mmCIF file of C-alpha atoms in Angstrom:
data_model
loop_
_atom_site.group_PDB
_atom_site.id
_atom_site.type_symbol
_atom_site.label_atom_id
_atom_site.label_comp_id
_atom_site.label_asym_id
_atom_site.label_seq_id
_atom_site.Cartn_x
_atom_site.Cartn_y
_atom_site.Cartn_z
ATOM 1 C CA MET A 868 15.428 -8.631 -4.733
ATOM 2 C CA ALA A 869 11.445 -8.277 -4.492
ATOM 3 C CA GLN A 870 9.616 -8.949 -7.630
ATOM 4 C CA LEU A 871 7.796 -5.275 -8.272
ATOM 5 C CA LYS A 872 11.161 -3.569 -8.284
ATOM 6 C CA GLU A 873 12.949 -5.349 -10.621
ATOM 7 C CA TYR A 874 9.331 -5.443 -13.008
ATOM 8 C CA TYR A 875 10.729 -1.993 -12.756
ATOM 9 C CA LYS A 876 13.789 -0.904 -13.484
ATOM 10 C CA GLU A 877 13.619 -3.636 -16.210
ATOM 11 C CA LYS A 878 10.498 -2.591 -18.298
ATOM 12 C CA VAL A 879 8.733 0.144 -16.128
ATOM 13 C CA VAL A 880 12.345 2.810 -16.290
ATOM 14 C CA PRO A 881 12.971 2.230 -20.118
ATOM 15 C CA GLU A 882 9.068 2.175 -20.905
ATOM 16 C CA LEU A 883 8.770 6.036 -19.319
ATOM 17 C CA ALA A 884 11.529 7.468 -20.569
ATOM 18 C CA GLN A 885 10.092 6.661 -23.716
ATOM 19 C CA ARG A 886 6.431 7.732 -23.033
ATOM 20 C CA LEU A 887 7.943 10.667 -21.902
ATOM 21 C CA GLY A 888 10.531 11.893 -23.704
ATOM 22 C CA LEU A 889 13.576 11.900 -21.180
ATOM 23 C CA SER A 890 16.860 11.204 -22.385
ATOM 24 C CA ASN A 891 18.568 10.129 -19.030
ATOM 25 C CA THR A 892 17.067 6.917 -17.380
ATOM 26 C CA MET A 893 17.417 8.490 -13.781
ATOM 27 C CA ARG A 894 15.569 11.024 -14.410
ATOM 28 C CA VAL A 895 12.506 8.436 -14.682
ATOM 29 C CA PRO A 896 10.044 8.715 -11.828
ATOM 30 C CA LYS A 897 9.724 6.594 -8.880
ATOM 31 C CA VAL A 898 8.461 5.669 -5.829
ATOM 32 C CA THR A 899 10.488 6.945 -2.915
ATOM 33 C CA LYS A 900 8.332 6.246 0.342
ATOM 34 C CA VAL A 901 4.447 4.846 1.204
ATOM 35 C CA VAL A 902 3.404 6.034 4.346
ATOM 36 C CA LEU A 903 0.368 3.671 5.896
ATOM 37 C CA ASN A 904 -1.710 5.598 8.251
ATOM 38 C CA MET A 905 -5.193 5.295 10.943
ATOM 39 C CA GLY A 906 -6.591 7.356 12.419
ATOM 40 C CA LEU A 907 -7.923 5.906 16.132
ATOM 41 C CA GLY A 908 -9.474 9.173 18.266
ATOM 42 C CA GLU A 909 -11.542 5.529 20.390
ATOM 43 C CA ALA A 910 -8.671 5.259 21.404
ATOM 44 C CA VAL A 911 -8.456 7.802 23.914
ATOM 45 C CA ALA A 912 -10.757 6.511 25.826
ATOM 46 C CA ASP A 913 -9.251 2.302 24.912
ATOM 47 C CA LYS A 914 -5.933 1.377 24.547
ATOM 48 C CA LYS A 915 -6.488 -2.265 23.492
ATOM 49 C CA VAL A 916 -8.953 0.290 20.290
ATOM 50 C CA LEU A 917 -4.224 1.203 19.897
ATOM 51 C CA GLU A 918 -2.851 -2.249 21.329
ATOM 52 C CA ASN A 919 -4.882 -4.437 18.135
ATOM 53 C CA ALA A 920 -4.673 -0.679 15.882
ATOM 54 C CA THR A 921 -0.743 -1.310 15.894
ATOM 55 C CA SER A 922 -1.195 -4.894 15.505
ATOM 56 C CA ASP A 923 -2.597 -4.753 12.452
ATOM 57 C CA LEU A 924 -0.610 -2.408 11.142
ATOM 58 C CA ALA A 925 2.374 -4.259 12.293
ATOM 59 C CA SER A 926 1.586 -7.959 10.594
ATOM 60 C CA ILE A 927 0.427 -5.840 7.223
ATOM 61 C CA SER A 928 3.818 -3.657 6.488
ATOM 62 C CA GLY A 929 6.004 -6.049 8.120
ATOM 63 C CA GLN A 930 7.856 -3.304 9.880
ATOM 64 C CA LYS A 931 7.945 -1.709 13.317
ATOM 65 C CA VAL A 932 4.814 0.740 14.153
ATOM 66 C CA VAL A 933 4.623 4.155 15.440
ATOM 67 C CA VAL A 934 2.323 5.994 17.597
ATOM 68 C CA THR A 935 1.486 8.931 16.403
ATOM 69 C CA LYS A 936 -0.010 11.487 19.043
ATOM 70 C CA ALA A 937 -1.990 14.880 19.357
ATOM 71 C CA ARG A 938 0.272 17.793 19.004
ATOM 72 C CA LYS A 939 -2.596 20.183 20.677
ATOM 73 C CA SER A 940 -5.326 19.650 23.253
ATOM 74 C CA ILE A 941 -8.864 19.677 21.344
ATOM 75 C CA ALA A 942 -11.790 20.393 24.114
ATOM 76 C CA GLY A 943 -14.636 19.159 22.650
ATOM 77 C CA PHE A 944 -12.740 15.517 21.507
ATOM 78 C CA LYS A 945 -11.491 15.553 24.972
ATOM 79 C CA ILE A 946 -8.157 14.912 24.003
ATOM 80 C CA ARG A 947 -5.025 16.143 25.311
ATOM 81 C CA ASP A 948 -1.774 17.370 23.821
ATOM 82 C CA GLY A 949 0.739 14.623 23.872
ATOM 83 C CA TRP A 950 -2.286 11.953 23.745
ATOM 84 C CA PRO A 951 -2.364 8.747 21.872
ATOM 85 C CA ILE A 952 -4.561 9.194 18.753
ATOM 86 C CA GLY A 953 -3.520 6.777 16.099
ATOM 87 C CA CYS A 954 -0.510 5.096 14.325
ATOM 88 C CA LYS A 955 2.076 4.567 10.880
ATOM 89 C CA VAL A 956 4.833 3.330 9.508
ATOM 90 C CA THR A 957 6.195 4.231 6.814
ATOM 91 C CA LEU A 958 7.887 2.146 3.913
ATOM 92 C CA ARG A 959 11.028 2.128 2.332
ATOM 93 C CA GLY A 960 13.243 0.383 -0.402
ATOM 94 C CA ASP A 961 12.472 -3.926 -0.818
ATOM 95 C CA ARG A 962 9.822 -3.594 1.475
ATOM 96 C CA MET A 963 7.951 -0.699 0.018
ATOM 97 C CA TYR A 964 7.950 -2.237 -3.414
ATOM 98 C CA GLU A 965 7.712 -6.193 -1.723
ATOM 99 C CA PHE A 966 4.375 -3.603 -0.079
ATOM 100 C CA LEU A 967 3.129 -2.341 -3.328
ATOM 101 C CA GLU A 968 3.410 -5.854 -4.871
ATOM 102 C CA ARG A 969 0.173 -7.130 -2.387
ATOM 103 C CA LEU A 970 -1.117 -3.901 -2.503
ATOM 104 C CA VAL A 971 -2.184 -4.237 -6.535
ATOM 105 C CA ASN A 972 -1.917 -8.131 -6.609
ATOM 106 C CA ILE A 973 -4.000 -9.316 -3.381
ATOM 107 C CA ALA A 974 -5.871 -7.019 -1.429
ATOM 108 C CA ILE A 975 -6.987 -3.913 -4.495
ATOM 109 C CA PRO A 976 -9.202 -7.013 -5.998
ATOM 110 C CA ARG A 977 -10.619 -7.895 -2.699
ATOM 111 C CA ILE A 978 -12.446 -4.785 -2.535
ATOM 112 C CA ARG A 979 -15.806 -5.003 -2.146
ATOM 113 C CA ASP A 980 -17.428 -3.368 -4.955
ATOM 114 C CA PHE A 981 -14.468 -1.831 -7.025
ATOM 115 C CA ARG A 982 -14.459 -0.506 -9.703
ATOM 116 C CA GLY A 983 -11.147 1.918 -10.257
ATOM 117 C CA LEU A 984 -8.629 4.174 -8.215
ATOM 118 C CA SER A 985 -9.197 7.537 -8.991
ATOM 119 C CA PRO A 986 -7.105 9.251 -11.512
ATOM 120 C CA LYS A 987 -7.699 12.569 -9.968
ATOM 121 C CA SER A 988 -6.101 11.816 -5.685
ATOM 122 C CA PHE A 989 -2.513 12.748 -6.843
ATOM 123 C CA ASP A 990 -1.863 16.456 -4.584
ATOM 124 C CA GLY A 991 -0.365 18.231 -7.865
ATOM 125 C CA ARG A 992 2.933 16.790 -7.370
ATOM 126 C CA GLY A 993 2.725 13.030 -8.255
ATOM 127 C CA ASN A 994 2.074 11.978 -5.153
ATOM 128 C CA PHE A 995 -1.146 9.709 -4.686
ATOM 129 C CA ALA A 996 -3.682 8.923 -1.804
ATOM 130 C CA MET A 997 -5.738 6.532 -1.608
ATOM 131 C CA GLY A 998 -7.938 5.347 1.204
ATOM 132 C CA VAL A 999 -8.868 1.664 2.515
ATOM 133 C CA SER A 1000 -12.478 1.337 4.709
ATOM 134 C CA GLU A 1001 -11.482 -2.055 5.790
ATOM 135 C CA GLN A 1002 -7.495 -4.016 6.718
ATOM 136 C CA ILE A 1003 -9.540 -7.568 6.349
ATOM 137 C CA ILE A 1004 -7.927 -7.578 2.186
ATOM 138 C CA PHE A 1005 -4.699 -7.812 2.992
ATOM 139 C CA PRO A 1006 -3.353 -11.096 3.563
ATOM 140 C CA GLU A 1007 -2.144 -10.817 6.488
ATOM 141 C CA ILE A 1008 -4.768 -9.791 8.568
ATOM 142 C CA GLU A 1009 -6.905 -13.338 9.627
ATOM 143 C CA TYR A 1010 -10.917 -11.869 9.552
ATOM 144 C CA ASP A 1011 -10.883 -14.574 12.671
ATOM 145 C CA LYS A 1012 -9.167 -12.778 15.081
ATOM 146 C CA VAL A 1013 -10.068 -8.640 14.207
ATOM 147 C CA ASP A 1014 -11.340 -6.589 17.095
ATOM 148 C CA LYS A 1015 -12.834 -4.833 14.797
ATOM 149 C CA LEU A 1016 -13.183 -3.301 10.953
ATOM 150 C CA ARG A 1017 -11.015 -0.381 10.724
ATOM 151 C CA GLY A 1018 -9.827 0.847 7.927
ATOM 152 C CA LEU A 1019 -6.254 3.429 7.130
ATOM 153 C CA ASP A 1020 -4.911 5.749 4.683
ATOM 154 C CA ILE A 1021 -2.351 4.696 2.355
ATOM 155 C CA THR A 1022 0.399 7.608 0.943
ATOM 156 C CA ILE A 1023 2.460 7.104 -1.882
ATOM 157 C CA THR A 1024 5.405 9.909 -2.801
ATOM 158 C CA THR A 1025 7.087 9.600 -5.768
ATOM 159 C CA THR A 1026 9.865 11.491 -7.865
ATOM 160 C CA ALA A 1027 8.078 12.490 -10.667
ATOM 161 C CA SER A 1028 7.283 16.390 -11.167
ATOM 162 C CA ASN A 1029 3.264 16.547 -12.145
ATOM 163 C CA ASP A 1030 0.927 14.263 -11.444
ATOM 164 C CA GLU A 1031 0.291 13.123 -15.002
ATOM 165 C CA GLU A 1032 4.351 11.765 -14.359
ATOM 166 C CA GLY A 1033 3.249 9.716 -10.879
ATOM 167 C CA ARG A 1034 -0.272 8.368 -12.657
ATOM 168 C CA ALA A 1035 1.987 6.949 -15.669
ATOM 169 C CA LEU A 1036 4.379 5.416 -13.144
ATOM 170 C CA LEU A 1037 1.821 3.760 -10.914
ATOM 171 C CA ASN A 1038 0.018 2.841 -14.180
ATOM 172 C CA ALA A 1039 2.821 1.549 -15.072
ATOM 173 C CA LEU A 1040 3.367 -0.633 -12.188
ATOM 174 C CA ARG A 1041 -0.247 -2.273 -12.415
ATOM 175 C CA PHE A 1042 -2.816 0.341 -10.330
ATOM 176 C CA PRO A 1043 -6.257 -0.624 -11.846
ATOM 177 C CA PHE A 1044 -7.191 2.911 -12.012
ATOM 178 C CA LYS A 1045 -10.408 3.968 -13.715
ATOM 179 C CA GLY A 1046 -10.322 4.305 -17.335
ATOM 180 C CA MET A 1047 -6.757 2.965 -17.418
ATOM 181 C CA THR A 1048 -5.438 0.214 -18.496
ATOM 182 C CA VAL A 1049 -3.020 -1.385 -17.620
ATOM 183 C CA ASP A 1050 -0.134 -4.376 -19.189
ATOM 184 C CA SER A 1051 -1.570 -7.370 -19.667
ATOM 185 C CA GLU A 1052 0.863 -8.989 -20.379
ATOM 186 C CA GLN A 1053 2.832 -8.319 -16.894
ATOM 187 C CA THR A 1054 -0.853 -9.224 -15.232
ATOM 188 C CA SER A 1055 -0.539 -12.547 -16.728
ATOM 189 C CA LYS A 1056 2.807 -13.309 -15.734
ATOM 190 C CA GLU A 1057 2.009 -12.266 -11.643
ATOM 191 C CA ASP A 1058 -1.180 -13.888 -11.861
ATOM 192 C CA LYS A 1059 0.933 -16.810 -12.685
ATOM 193 C CA LYS A 1060 3.799 -15.921 -10.226
ATOM 194 C CA MET A 1061 1.309 -15.847 -7.434
ATOM 195 C CA GLU A 1062 -0.859 -18.850 -8.150
ATOM 196 C CA SER A 1063 2.619 -20.939 -8.313
ATOM 197 C CA LEU A 1064 3.574 -18.976 -4.541
ATOM 198 C CA GLY A 1065 0.203 -20.426 -3.216
ATOM 199 C CA THR A 1066 0.854 -23.577 -4.737
ATOM 200 C CA ASP A 1067 3.949 -23.996 -3.365
ATOM 201 C CA GLN A 1068 3.029 -22.564 0.396
ATOM 202 C CA ASP A 1069 0.251 -25.647 0.220
ATOM 203 C CA SER A 1070 2.898 -28.233 -1.179
ATOM 204 C CA LYS A 1071 5.114 -27.063 2.434
ATOM 205 C CA GLN A 1072 1.695 -27.420 4.822
ATOM 206 C CA ASP A 1073 0.576 -30.571 3.818
ATOM 207 C CA SER A 1074 4.435 -32.053 4.643
ATOM 208 C CA GLU A 1075 3.968 -30.075 7.646
ATOM 209 C CA ASP A 1076 0.847 -32.085 8.543
ATOM 210 C CA THR A 1077 1.895 -35.424 7.303
#
């Protein structure tokens, strides 16, 4: 089981139930899916762009990517109905939690001049969206192998009934929102786990080299 999923069940659920005044823990909001999307208008002129983007997104998500196509022709952009204009992937279950864990612990801290996520980036129904300007913040992407820097949109769908519940959920999952604090005790534990993981990987690599 993904560490973040286990943390959600063991700690977030009871704490949110108390905080939101919910007597039934089944009503505690949860994340149901995460959609990663790359819009690639230039893919129309260069098919290699689409290939590289889908490769990057597959590496980031660990899942097969779907190519998105234009639904209608746009003469001004020289786009025809059915032409590929981007790619996306939808994550659920353990893979979703594993991605969120990497996003919070590794990717977001790598964003240049990061000052916190906007707590206003919700849609009124508890779902959150954020944009990333460079795919190289994700550990799966090797900077030396990318053809160009490209961004992606991340949409997190939850069962929250409103934005307040959605913010409470993601904050409990340690999303660093502006003006909101995260659980420092849990942060310390997660940091130690990440350090341990890195040490184990280094030891494994040293063993393979010898």
